[in-house]
mmCIF file of C-alpha atoms in Angstrom:
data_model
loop_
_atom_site.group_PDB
_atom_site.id
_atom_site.type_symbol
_atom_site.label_atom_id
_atom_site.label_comp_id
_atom_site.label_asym_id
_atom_site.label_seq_id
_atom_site.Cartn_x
_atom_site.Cartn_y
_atom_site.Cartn_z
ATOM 1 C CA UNK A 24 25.594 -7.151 20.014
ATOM 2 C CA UNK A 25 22.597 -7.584 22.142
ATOM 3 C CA UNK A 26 24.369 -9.069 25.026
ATOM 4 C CA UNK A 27 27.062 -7.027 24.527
ATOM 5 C CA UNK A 28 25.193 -3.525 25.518
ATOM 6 C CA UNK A 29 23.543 -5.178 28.267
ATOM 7 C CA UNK A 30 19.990 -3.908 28.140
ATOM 8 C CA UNK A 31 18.054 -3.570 30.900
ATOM 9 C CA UNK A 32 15.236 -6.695 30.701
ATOM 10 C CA UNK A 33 12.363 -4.658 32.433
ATOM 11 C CA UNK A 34 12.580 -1.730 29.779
ATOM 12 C CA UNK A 35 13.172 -4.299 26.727
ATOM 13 C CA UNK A 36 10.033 -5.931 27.692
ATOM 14 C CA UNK A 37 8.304 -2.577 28.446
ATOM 15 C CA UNK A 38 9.023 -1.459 25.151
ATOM 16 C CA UNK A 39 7.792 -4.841 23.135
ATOM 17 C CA UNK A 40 4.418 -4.591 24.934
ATOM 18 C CA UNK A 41 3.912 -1.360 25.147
ATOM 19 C CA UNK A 42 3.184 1.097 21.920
ATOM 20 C CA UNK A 43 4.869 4.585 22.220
ATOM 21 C CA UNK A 44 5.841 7.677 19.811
ATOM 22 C CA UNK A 45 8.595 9.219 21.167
ATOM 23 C CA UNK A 46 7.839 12.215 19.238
ATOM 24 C CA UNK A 47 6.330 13.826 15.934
ATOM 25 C CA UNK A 48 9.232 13.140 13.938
ATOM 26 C CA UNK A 49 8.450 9.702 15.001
ATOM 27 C CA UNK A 50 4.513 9.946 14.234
ATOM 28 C CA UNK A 51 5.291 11.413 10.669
ATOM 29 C CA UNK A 52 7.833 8.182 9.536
ATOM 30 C CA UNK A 53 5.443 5.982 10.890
ATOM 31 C CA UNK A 54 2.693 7.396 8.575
ATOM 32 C CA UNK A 55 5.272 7.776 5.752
ATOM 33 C CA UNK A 56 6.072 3.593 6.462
ATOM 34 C CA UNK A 57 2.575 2.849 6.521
ATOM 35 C CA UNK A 58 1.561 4.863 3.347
ATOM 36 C CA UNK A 59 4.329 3.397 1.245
ATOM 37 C CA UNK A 60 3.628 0.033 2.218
ATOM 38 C CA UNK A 61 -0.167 0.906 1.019
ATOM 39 C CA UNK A 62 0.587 2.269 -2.470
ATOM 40 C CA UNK A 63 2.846 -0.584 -3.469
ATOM 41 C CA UNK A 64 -0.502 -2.839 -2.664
ATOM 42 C CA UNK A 65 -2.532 -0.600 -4.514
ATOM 43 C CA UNK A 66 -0.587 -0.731 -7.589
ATOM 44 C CA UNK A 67 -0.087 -4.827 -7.319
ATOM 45 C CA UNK A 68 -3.967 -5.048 -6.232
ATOM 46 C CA UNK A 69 -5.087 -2.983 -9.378
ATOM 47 C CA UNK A 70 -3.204 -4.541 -11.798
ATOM 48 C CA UNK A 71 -4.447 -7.447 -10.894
ATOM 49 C CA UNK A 72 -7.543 -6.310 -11.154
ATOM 50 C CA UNK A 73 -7.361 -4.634 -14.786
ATOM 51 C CA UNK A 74 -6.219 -8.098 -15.995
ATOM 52 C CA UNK A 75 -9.133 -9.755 -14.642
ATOM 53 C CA UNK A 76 -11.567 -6.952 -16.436
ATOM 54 C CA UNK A 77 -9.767 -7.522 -19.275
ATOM 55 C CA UNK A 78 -12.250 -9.118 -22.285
ATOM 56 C CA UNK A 79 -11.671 -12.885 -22.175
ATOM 57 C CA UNK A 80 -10.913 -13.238 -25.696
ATOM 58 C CA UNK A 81 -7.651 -11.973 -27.316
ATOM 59 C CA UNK A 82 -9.591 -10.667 -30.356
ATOM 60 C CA UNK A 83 -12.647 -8.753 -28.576
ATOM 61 C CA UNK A 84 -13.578 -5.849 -29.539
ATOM 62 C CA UNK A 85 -11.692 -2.344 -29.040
ATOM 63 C CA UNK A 86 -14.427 -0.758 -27.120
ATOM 64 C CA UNK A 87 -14.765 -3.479 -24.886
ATOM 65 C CA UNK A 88 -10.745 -3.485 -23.945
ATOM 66 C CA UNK A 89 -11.593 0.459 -23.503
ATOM 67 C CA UNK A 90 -14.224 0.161 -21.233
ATOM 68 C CA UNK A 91 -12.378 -2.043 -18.938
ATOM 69 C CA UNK A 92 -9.208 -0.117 -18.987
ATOM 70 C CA UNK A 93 -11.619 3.112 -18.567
ATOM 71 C CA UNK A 94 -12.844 1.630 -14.969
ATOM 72 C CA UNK A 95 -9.712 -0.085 -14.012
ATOM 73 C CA UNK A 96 -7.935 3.823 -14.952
ATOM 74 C CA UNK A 97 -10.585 5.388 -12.399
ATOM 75 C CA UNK A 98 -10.557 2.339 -9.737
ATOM 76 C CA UNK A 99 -6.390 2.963 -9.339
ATOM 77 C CA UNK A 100 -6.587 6.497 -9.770
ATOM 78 C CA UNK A 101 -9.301 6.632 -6.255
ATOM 79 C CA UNK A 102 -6.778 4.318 -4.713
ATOM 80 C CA UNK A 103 -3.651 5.517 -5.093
ATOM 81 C CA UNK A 104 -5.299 9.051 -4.448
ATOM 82 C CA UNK A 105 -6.178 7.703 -1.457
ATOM 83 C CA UNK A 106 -2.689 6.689 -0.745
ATOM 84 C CA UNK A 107 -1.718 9.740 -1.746
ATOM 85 C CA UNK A 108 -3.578 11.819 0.992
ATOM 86 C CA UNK A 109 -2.199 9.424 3.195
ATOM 87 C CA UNK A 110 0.966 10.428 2.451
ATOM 88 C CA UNK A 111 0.869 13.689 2.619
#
């Protein structure tokens, strides 16, 4: 469908090279792209990290298991907060 439009060569090259936002509806789905792309690594990053916090053992203790999931709750929640402003 490309050739059959017939772009013009100069402004398809212009526009490869050269970074532009047309306008602010433009700006604002950029941001939106960008900040959805970060939250889905935040929540694959952090629970990835919560299983490696986890106590080694199967049988450790309760409090241990809560302590991890404790930091691991506040780690995501900064994250994803920060996603969050991000966002918005």
């Amino acid at each position: 469908e490309l050739v059959l439009s017939k772009p013009s060569f100069s402004e398809l090259v212009h526009g490869a090279l050269v970074p532009s936002i047309p306008d602010t509806g433009a700006a604002v789905l950029g941001v939106s792209i960008l900040g959805a792309v970060l939250m889905g690594h935040n929540l694959f990053l952090h629970s990835g990290l919560i299983l490696s916090r986890m106590p080694a053992g199967r049988f450790q203790s309760r409090k241990a298991t809560l302590h991890a999931l404790k930091y691991s709750g506040i780690e995501s929640t900064i994250a994803l907060l920060a996603s969050f402003l991000l966002n918005s």
